[in-house]
Tab-separated table of C-alpha atoms in Angstrom:
chain	number	residue	atom	x	y	z
A	1	MET	CA	95.091	83.668	130.959
A	2	PRO	CA	98.246	81.907	129.714
A	3	SER	CA	101.041	84.146	128.522
A	4	THR	CA	101.462	84.241	124.761
A	5	THR	CA	104.638	83.557	122.832
A	6	ALA	CA	106.326	86.315	120.842
A	7	GLY	CA	104.952	85.225	117.478
A	8	GLU	CA	101.335	84.909	118.549
A	9	PRO	CA	98.983	87.864	117.932
A	10	VAL	CA	96.906	88.979	120.910
A	11	PRO	CA	93.388	90.252	120.141
A	12	ILE	CA	92.418	93.285	122.219
A	13	GLU	CA	88.836	94.241	123.039
A	14	THR	CA	88.610	98.048	122.888
A	15	SER	CA	84.819	98.538	123.149
A	16	HIS	CA	84.959	101.047	120.277
A	17	GLU	CA	81.607	101.269	118.500
A	18	ASP	CA	83.031	101.772	114.997
A	19	MET	CA	86.150	101.229	112.885
A	20	ILE	CA	89.524	101.716	114.646
A	21	HIS	CA	91.898	103.932	112.629
A	22	ASP	CA	95.034	103.981	114.768
A	23	ALA	CA	96.624	102.240	117.752
A	24	GLN	CA	99.798	103.504	119.423
A	25	LEU	CA	101.850	102.221	122.344
A	26	ASP	CA	103.530	104.818	124.536
A	27	TYR	CA	107.304	105.222	124.932
A	28	TYR	CA	107.547	102.409	127.485
A	29	GLY	CA	105.045	100.077	125.814
A	30	LYS	CA	102.950	100.172	128.990
A	31	ARG	CA	99.900	101.969	127.595
A	32	LEU	CA	97.901	101.587	124.418
A	33	ALA	CA	95.882	104.414	122.863
A	34	THR	CA	93.313	103.764	120.136
A	35	CYS	CA	91.048	106.046	118.101
A	36	SER	CA	87.947	105.380	116.075
A	37	SER	CA	85.144	106.611	113.839
A	38	ASP	CA	83.014	106.573	117.013
A	39	ARG	CA	84.681	109.991	117.716
A	40	THR	CA	86.532	108.791	120.820
A	41	VAL	CA	90.078	108.049	121.930
A	42	LYS	CA	90.647	105.227	124.419
A	43	VAL	CA	93.678	104.583	126.628
A	44	PHE	CA	94.436	101.195	128.201
A	45	ASP	CA	97.124	99.915	130.546
A	46	VAL	CA	99.105	97.016	129.083
A	47	VAL	CA	100.470	94.327	131.418
A	48	ASP	CA	102.409	91.336	130.040
A	49	GLY	CA	101.229	92.141	126.532
A	50	GLU	CA	97.535	92.245	127.434
A	51	THR	CA	95.264	95.212	128.084
A	52	GLN	CA	93.587	95.454	131.471
A	53	ARG	CA	89.795	95.511	131.313
A	54	SER	CA	89.340	97.783	134.301
A	55	SER	CA	91.813	100.457	133.272
A	56	GLY	CA	90.345	101.923	130.091
A	57	HIS	CA	89.830	105.685	129.796
A	58	THR	CA	87.596	107.177	127.109
A	59	LEU	CA	88.537	110.662	125.857
A	60	LYS	CA	85.630	112.568	124.322
A	61	GLY	CA	85.974	115.910	122.564
A	62	HIS	CA	85.992	115.315	118.812
A	63	THR	CA	82.819	115.628	116.726
A	64	GLY	CA	83.998	113.450	113.820
A	65	PRO	CA	86.031	110.300	113.173
A	66	VAL	CA	89.455	110.393	114.885
A	67	TRP	CA	92.124	109.419	112.362
A	68	GLN	CA	95.379	109.361	114.285
A	69	ILE	CA	96.935	109.661	117.728
A	70	ALA	CA	100.497	110.321	118.906
A	71	TRP	CA	102.172	110.058	122.313
A	72	ALA	CA	104.562	112.799	123.368
A	73	HIS	CA	107.876	111.853	124.988
A	74	PRO	CA	107.365	111.025	128.703
A	75	LYS	CA	109.705	113.848	129.773
A	76	PHE	CA	106.782	116.185	128.958
A	77	GLY	CA	104.321	114.106	131.032
A	78	GLN	CA	101.559	111.735	129.930
A	79	ILE	CA	100.489	113.674	126.819
A	80	LEU	CA	98.539	112.443	123.808
A	81	ALA	CA	97.598	114.290	120.605
A	82	SER	CA	94.623	113.317	118.435
A	83	CYS	CA	93.402	114.606	115.073
A	84	SER	CA	90.004	114.282	113.468
A	85	TYR	CA	87.744	114.772	110.465
A	86	ASP	CA	86.217	117.657	112.480
A	87	GLY	CA	89.312	119.782	111.648
A	88	LYS	CA	90.528	119.831	115.253
A	89	VAL	CA	93.698	118.661	116.935
A	90	ILE	CA	93.281	118.032	120.666
A	91	ILE	CA	96.213	117.657	123.052
A	92	TRP	CA	95.291	115.648	126.151
A	93	LYS	CA	97.193	115.381	129.412
A	94	GLU	CA	96.714	112.916	132.231
A	95	GLN	CA	96.603	114.689	135.568
A	96	PRO	CA	97.987	112.642	138.476
A	97	ALA	CA	95.409	111.644	141.066
A	98	GLN	CA	95.662	113.732	144.259
A	99	GLY	CA	93.062	111.646	146.039
A	100	PRO	CA	90.150	109.265	145.435
A	101	GLY	CA	88.044	110.266	142.443
A	102	THR	CA	90.593	112.790	141.114
A	103	GLY	CA	92.983	112.688	138.197
A	104	GLY	CA	92.188	111.564	134.686
A	105	TRP	CA	92.653	112.984	131.191
A	106	THR	CA	91.934	116.628	130.407
A	107	LYS	CA	92.254	118.788	127.292
A	108	ILE	CA	95.208	121.163	127.524
A	109	LYS	CA	94.982	122.502	123.970
A	110	GLU	CA	92.388	122.541	121.190
A	111	HIS	CA	93.921	123.533	117.850
A	112	THR	CA	91.223	124.772	115.448
A	113	LEU	CA	93.155	126.642	112.731
A	114	HIS	CA	92.485	124.056	110.005
A	115	LYS	CA	89.442	124.365	107.726
A	116	ALA	CA	89.106	120.659	106.872
A	117	SER	CA	89.943	117.188	108.185
A	118	VAL	CA	93.280	116.855	110.017
A	119	ASN	CA	94.699	113.528	108.858
A	120	SER	CA	97.992	113.121	110.711
A	121	VAL	CA	99.842	114.331	113.816
A	122	SER	CA	103.487	113.733	114.694
A	123	TRP	CA	105.596	114.869	117.664
A	124	ALA	CA	109.091	116.152	116.942
A	125	PRO	CA	112.105	114.406	118.514
A	126	HIS	CA	112.055	115.332	122.209
A	127	GLU	CA	115.445	117.061	121.942
A	128	LEU	CA	113.748	119.813	119.907
A	129	GLY	CA	111.040	120.466	122.523
A	130	ALA	CA	107.293	119.810	122.656
A	131	ILE	CA	106.506	120.435	118.977
A	132	LEU	CA	103.637	118.864	117.024
A	133	ALA	CA	103.234	118.817	113.229
A	134	CYS	CA	99.723	118.416	111.771
A	135	ALA	CA	98.669	117.610	108.186
A	136	SER	CA	95.261	118.647	106.856
A	137	SER	CA	92.978	118.090	103.868
A	138	ASP	CA	92.780	121.891	103.483
A	139	GLY	CA	96.291	121.681	101.957
A	140	THR	CA	98.070	123.286	104.899
A	141	ILE	CA	100.523	121.999	107.471
A	142	SER	CA	100.646	123.437	110.981
A	143	VAL	CA	103.373	123.216	113.594
A	144	LEU	CA	102.396	123.740	117.252
A	145	THR	CA	105.183	124.692	119.670
A	146	PHE	CA	104.811	124.679	123.455
A	147	LYS	CA	106.608	127.754	124.803
A	148	ASN	CA	108.307	128.322	128.135
A	149	ASP	CA	105.582	130.725	129.267
A	150	GLY	CA	102.982	127.937	129.015
A	151	THR	CA	101.385	129.119	125.749
A	152	TRP	CA	101.289	127.385	122.366
A	153	GLY	CA	102.605	129.026	119.205
A	154	ALA	CA	101.246	127.936	115.807
A	155	ASP	CA	102.824	128.211	112.360
A	156	VAL	CA	100.457	127.384	109.486
A	157	PHE	CA	101.693	127.223	105.894
A	158	GLU	CA	100.616	125.838	102.514
A	159	GLY	CA	101.900	122.293	102.068
A	160	HIS	CA	100.237	120.367	99.245
A	161	ALA	CA	97.557	121.185	96.697
A	162	ILE	CA	94.276	119.290	97.339
A	163	GLY	CA	95.434	118.068	100.744
A	164	CYS	CA	98.112	116.634	103.008
A	165	ASN	CA	97.912	113.057	104.297
A	166	ALA	CA	100.870	112.480	106.633
A	167	VAL	CA	103.879	114.041	108.364
A	168	SER	CA	107.055	112.481	109.790
A	169	TRP	CA	109.985	114.175	111.576
A	170	ALA	CA	113.643	113.712	110.748
A	171	PRO	CA	115.762	112.376	113.629
A	172	ALA	CA	117.368	114.996	115.858
A	173	VAL	CA	120.714	113.179	115.435
A	174	GLN	CA	122.648	114.728	112.560
A	175	PRO	CA	123.457	112.164	109.836
A	176	GLY	CA	127.111	111.161	110.055
A	177	SER	CA	127.628	112.509	113.591
A	178	LEU	CA	128.592	109.037	114.881
A	179	ILE	CA	131.630	108.827	112.592
A	180	ALA	CA	132.420	112.540	112.270
A	181	PRO	CA	135.860	113.498	113.639
A	182	GLN	CA	135.706	115.193	117.025
A	183	ALA	CA	136.723	118.843	117.239
A	184	SER	CA	140.399	119.060	118.198
A	185	ASN	CA	139.972	122.085	120.472
A	186	THR	CA	137.954	120.280	123.145
A	187	VAL	CA	139.513	120.112	126.594
A	188	PRO	CA	140.002	116.524	127.865
A	189	GLY	CA	137.330	115.572	130.352
A	190	GLN	CA	134.918	118.236	129.123
A	191	GLN	CA	131.810	117.653	127.056
A	192	PRO	CA	132.299	118.523	123.366
A	193	PRO	CA	130.118	121.401	122.161
A	194	ALA	CA	126.561	120.308	121.413
A	195	VAL	CA	125.755	119.707	117.761
A	196	GLN	CA	123.163	122.184	116.516
A	197	SER	CA	120.030	120.155	115.824
A	198	VAL	CA	117.814	121.108	112.897
A	199	LYS	CA	114.017	121.037	112.816
A	200	ARG	CA	113.087	119.108	109.685
A	201	PHE	CA	110.155	116.924	108.620
A	202	ALA	CA	108.613	115.292	105.549
A	203	SER	CA	104.994	115.580	104.392
A	204	ALA	CA	102.978	113.385	102.017
A	205	GLY	CA	100.321	114.898	99.775
A	206	CYS	CA	97.381	114.335	97.448
A	207	ASP	CA	99.485	116.030	94.725
A	208	ASN	CA	101.511	112.752	94.504
A	209	LEU	CA	104.493	114.540	96.087
A	210	VAL	CA	106.581	114.224	99.229
A	211	LYS	CA	108.040	117.496	100.505
A	212	ILE	CA	110.793	118.130	103.024
A	213	TRP	CA	110.495	121.192	105.242
A	214	VAL	CA	113.219	122.823	107.330
A	215	PHE	CA	112.942	125.584	109.935
A	216	ARG	CA	115.153	128.609	109.272
A	217	ASP	CA	116.209	130.263	112.514
A	218	ASP	CA	117.139	133.532	110.786
A	219	THR	CA	113.694	134.086	109.208
A	220	GLN	CA	111.711	132.016	111.760
A	221	THR	CA	109.859	130.344	108.880
A	222	TRP	CA	109.390	126.838	107.489
A	223	ASP	CA	110.957	126.539	104.033
A	224	GLU	CA	110.538	123.836	101.414
A	225	GLU	CA	113.942	122.141	101.218
A	226	ALA	CA	113.217	119.378	98.688
A	227	VAL	CA	110.397	117.865	96.620
A	228	LEU	CA	110.442	114.098	96.049
A	229	GLU	CA	108.631	113.084	92.845
A	230	GLY	CA	108.092	109.398	92.151
A	231	HIS	CA	104.520	108.348	92.932
A	232	ALA	CA	101.697	108.323	90.376
A	233	ASP	CA	98.831	108.775	92.876
A	234	TRP	CA	98.155	110.156	96.358
A	235	VAL	CA	100.963	109.558	98.851
A	236	ARG	CA	99.197	108.015	101.848
A	237	ASP	CA	102.041	107.851	104.364
A	238	VAL	CA	105.623	108.932	104.916
A	239	ALA	CA	108.086	107.661	107.545
A	240	TRP	CA	111.559	109.054	108.210
A	241	ALA	CA	113.833	106.322	109.578
A	242	PRO	CA	115.519	106.736	112.986
A	243	ASN	CA	119.245	107.438	112.704
A	244	ILE	CA	122.030	106.492	115.107
A	245	GLY	CA	124.468	108.923	113.495
A	246	LEU	CA	125.415	107.058	110.309
A	247	PRO	CA	125.707	109.217	107.187
A	248	ARG	CA	122.784	107.840	105.172
A	249	SER	CA	119.209	109.085	105.646
A	250	TYR	CA	116.174	106.964	104.724
A	251	ILE	CA	112.546	107.940	104.055
A	252	ALA	CA	109.805	105.433	103.172
A	253	THR	CA	106.649	106.516	101.327
A	254	ALA	CA	103.432	104.556	100.670
A	255	SER	CA	100.964	105.408	97.952
A	256	GLN	CA	97.553	104.855	96.436
A	257	ASP	CA	99.484	103.717	93.326
A	258	LYS	CA	100.249	100.402	95.168
A	259	THR	CA	103.961	101.152	95.541
A	260	VAL	CA	106.384	101.792	98.390
A	261	LEU	CA	109.459	103.893	97.649
A	262	ILE	CA	112.593	104.069	99.793
A	263	TRP	CA	114.374	107.420	99.425
A	264	THR	CA	118.036	107.514	100.437
A	265	LYS	CA	120.460	110.395	100.833
A	266	ASP	CA	124.116	109.468	101.367
A	267	THR	CA	125.452	112.853	102.518
A	268	PRO	CA	123.810	116.161	103.548
A	269	THR	CA	124.556	117.614	100.090
A	270	ALA	CA	123.683	114.519	98.018
A	271	PRO	CA	120.373	114.235	96.130
A	272	TRP	CA	117.579	111.913	97.299
A	273	VAL	CA	117.616	108.615	95.342
A	274	LYS	CA	114.526	106.393	95.146
A	275	THR	CA	114.199	102.595	95.136
A	276	ALA	CA	110.883	100.728	94.836
A	277	LEU	CA	110.141	97.704	97.011
A	278	ASP	CA	109.361	94.696	94.815
A	279	PRO	CA	106.942	92.218	96.442
A	280	SER	CA	106.988	89.946	93.361
A	281	ALA	CA	110.736	89.327	93.761
A	282	SER	CA	110.301	88.363	97.423
A	283	GLY	CA	107.533	85.834	96.964
A	284	THR	CA	105.253	87.719	99.367
A	285	VAL	CA	102.307	87.598	96.975
A	286	SER	CA	100.368	84.382	97.462
A	287	PRO	CA	100.372	82.054	94.446
A	288	ALA	CA	96.600	81.778	94.791
A	289	ALA	CA	96.181	85.472	93.907
A	290	ALA	CA	93.928	85.774	90.860
A	291	ALA	CA	96.282	88.076	88.959
A	292	PRO	CA	99.769	88.643	90.323
A	293	ALA	CA	100.652	92.316	90.742
A	294	PRO	CA	103.166	93.713	88.239
A	295	ALA	CA	106.799	93.978	89.360
A	296	GLY	CA	107.318	96.714	91.928
A	297	LYS	CA	103.619	96.842	92.845
A	298	PHE	CA	101.781	95.558	95.912
A	299	PRO	CA	98.460	93.701	95.482
A	300	ASP	CA	96.470	96.671	96.836
A	301	VAL	CA	96.753	100.266	98.025
A	302	VAL	CA	99.547	100.688	100.581
A	303	TRP	CA	98.236	102.598	103.583
A	304	ARG	CA	100.998	102.815	106.165
A	305	VAL	CA	104.771	102.433	106.539
A	306	SER	CA	106.609	102.304	109.870
A	307	TRP	CA	110.290	101.836	110.832
A	308	SER	CA	111.667	99.781	113.705
A	309	LEU	CA	113.364	101.686	116.543
A	310	ALA	CA	116.811	100.981	115.104
A	311	GLY	CA	115.639	102.125	111.668
A	312	ASN	CA	116.731	98.934	109.884
A	313	ILE	CA	113.390	97.141	109.401
A	314	LEU	CA	110.378	98.626	107.614
A	315	ALA	CA	106.803	97.438	108.193
A	316	VAL	CA	104.414	97.932	105.266
A	317	SER	CA	100.626	97.739	105.736
A	318	CYS	CA	98.719	96.925	102.556
A	319	GLY	CA	95.009	97.026	101.715
A	320	ASP	CA	94.968	93.229	101.263
A	321	GLY	CA	95.202	92.825	105.047
A	322	LYS	CA	98.896	91.866	105.075
A	323	VAL	CA	101.760	93.499	106.943
A	324	THR	CA	105.181	92.755	105.439
A	325	LEU	CA	108.583	93.430	107.020
A	326	TRP	CA	111.468	94.571	104.806
A	327	LYS	CA	115.217	94.788	105.363
A	328	GLU	CA	118.091	96.051	103.234
A	329	SER	CA	120.611	93.318	102.350
A	330	LEU	CA	124.360	93.861	102.376
A	331	LYS	CA	124.150	94.273	98.607
A	332	GLY	CA	121.727	97.175	99.067
A	333	ILE	CA	118.668	95.232	97.851
A	334	TRP	CA	115.452	95.485	99.890
A	335	GLU	CA	114.079	92.049	100.728
A	336	CYS	CA	110.915	90.905	102.464
A	337	VAL	CA	111.873	89.034	105.632
A	338	SER	CA	108.403	88.312	107.055
A	339	ASP	CA	104.723	88.718	106.343
A	340	VAL	CA	101.792	88.705	108.731
A	341	THR	CA	98.186	88.226	107.640
A	342	SER	CA	95.681	90.017	109.860
């Protein structure tokens, strides 16, 4: 098959028997995992941008639609988490083949503490350890931590009334660390003391709110650090932008109210400030649309938001089948730089 150019989409046959809800490439971009309403997770090898027909693995264990999947960092092994309408989170691990007919994916943990659908799973930055946050329709958030003795600890706490739709971890890099002055008492040639990383993540809820949670080492509890109010309907997704150590933090949120908000925080003590993306100003709405959306609104419900690895480009997935890419201009205005119709 001829190799495709960068701009050309490549259709992938997954053999799922129902709607696909999520697709995630691993850390190296060499494997693709998908999950579906057919209650399965599938894993494929990707070579030159195409999946290999012979290499698919089907992971069975859920009894309801599987909403989302997440790869752990490869330093923990080939590990995949999946969450489902059945209220379970399953953590899968690929065992290396010791001989012919051996190896394959096995369940290493089945998390059953939620009483309703689990809608989102997200692994913490690898620097913090093997930690998984889970968001559920029962209104609670759980955080699973793999301990040194081989067991899993679980913290479960109330997150959002009605239900929680998504979770996203803050970067392990402290904002501003790239330009912070170095401590003067370091000995030349020695490593400076490690910066204390903080466990922090954002959650999106059916109460129209986004909440930021931080782990307190002294009390060993997750505390609500901030509440971001700005949406007029369910918040469907939240994405905390990667950070290379610059002072400003960014969070993107997508909502049933057809808006995407960018929340920025200039310093650790500053308040979060919101800006709405405006598709009408960028000409992303087709002129043929029957009724153009009002300023600041997308043509349909916005389902997902996702940042590039450098944290400077935001992809927005809308219910009209379009994915738009957004970038902040030098003047601080968010502009649409590309749109892709599925």
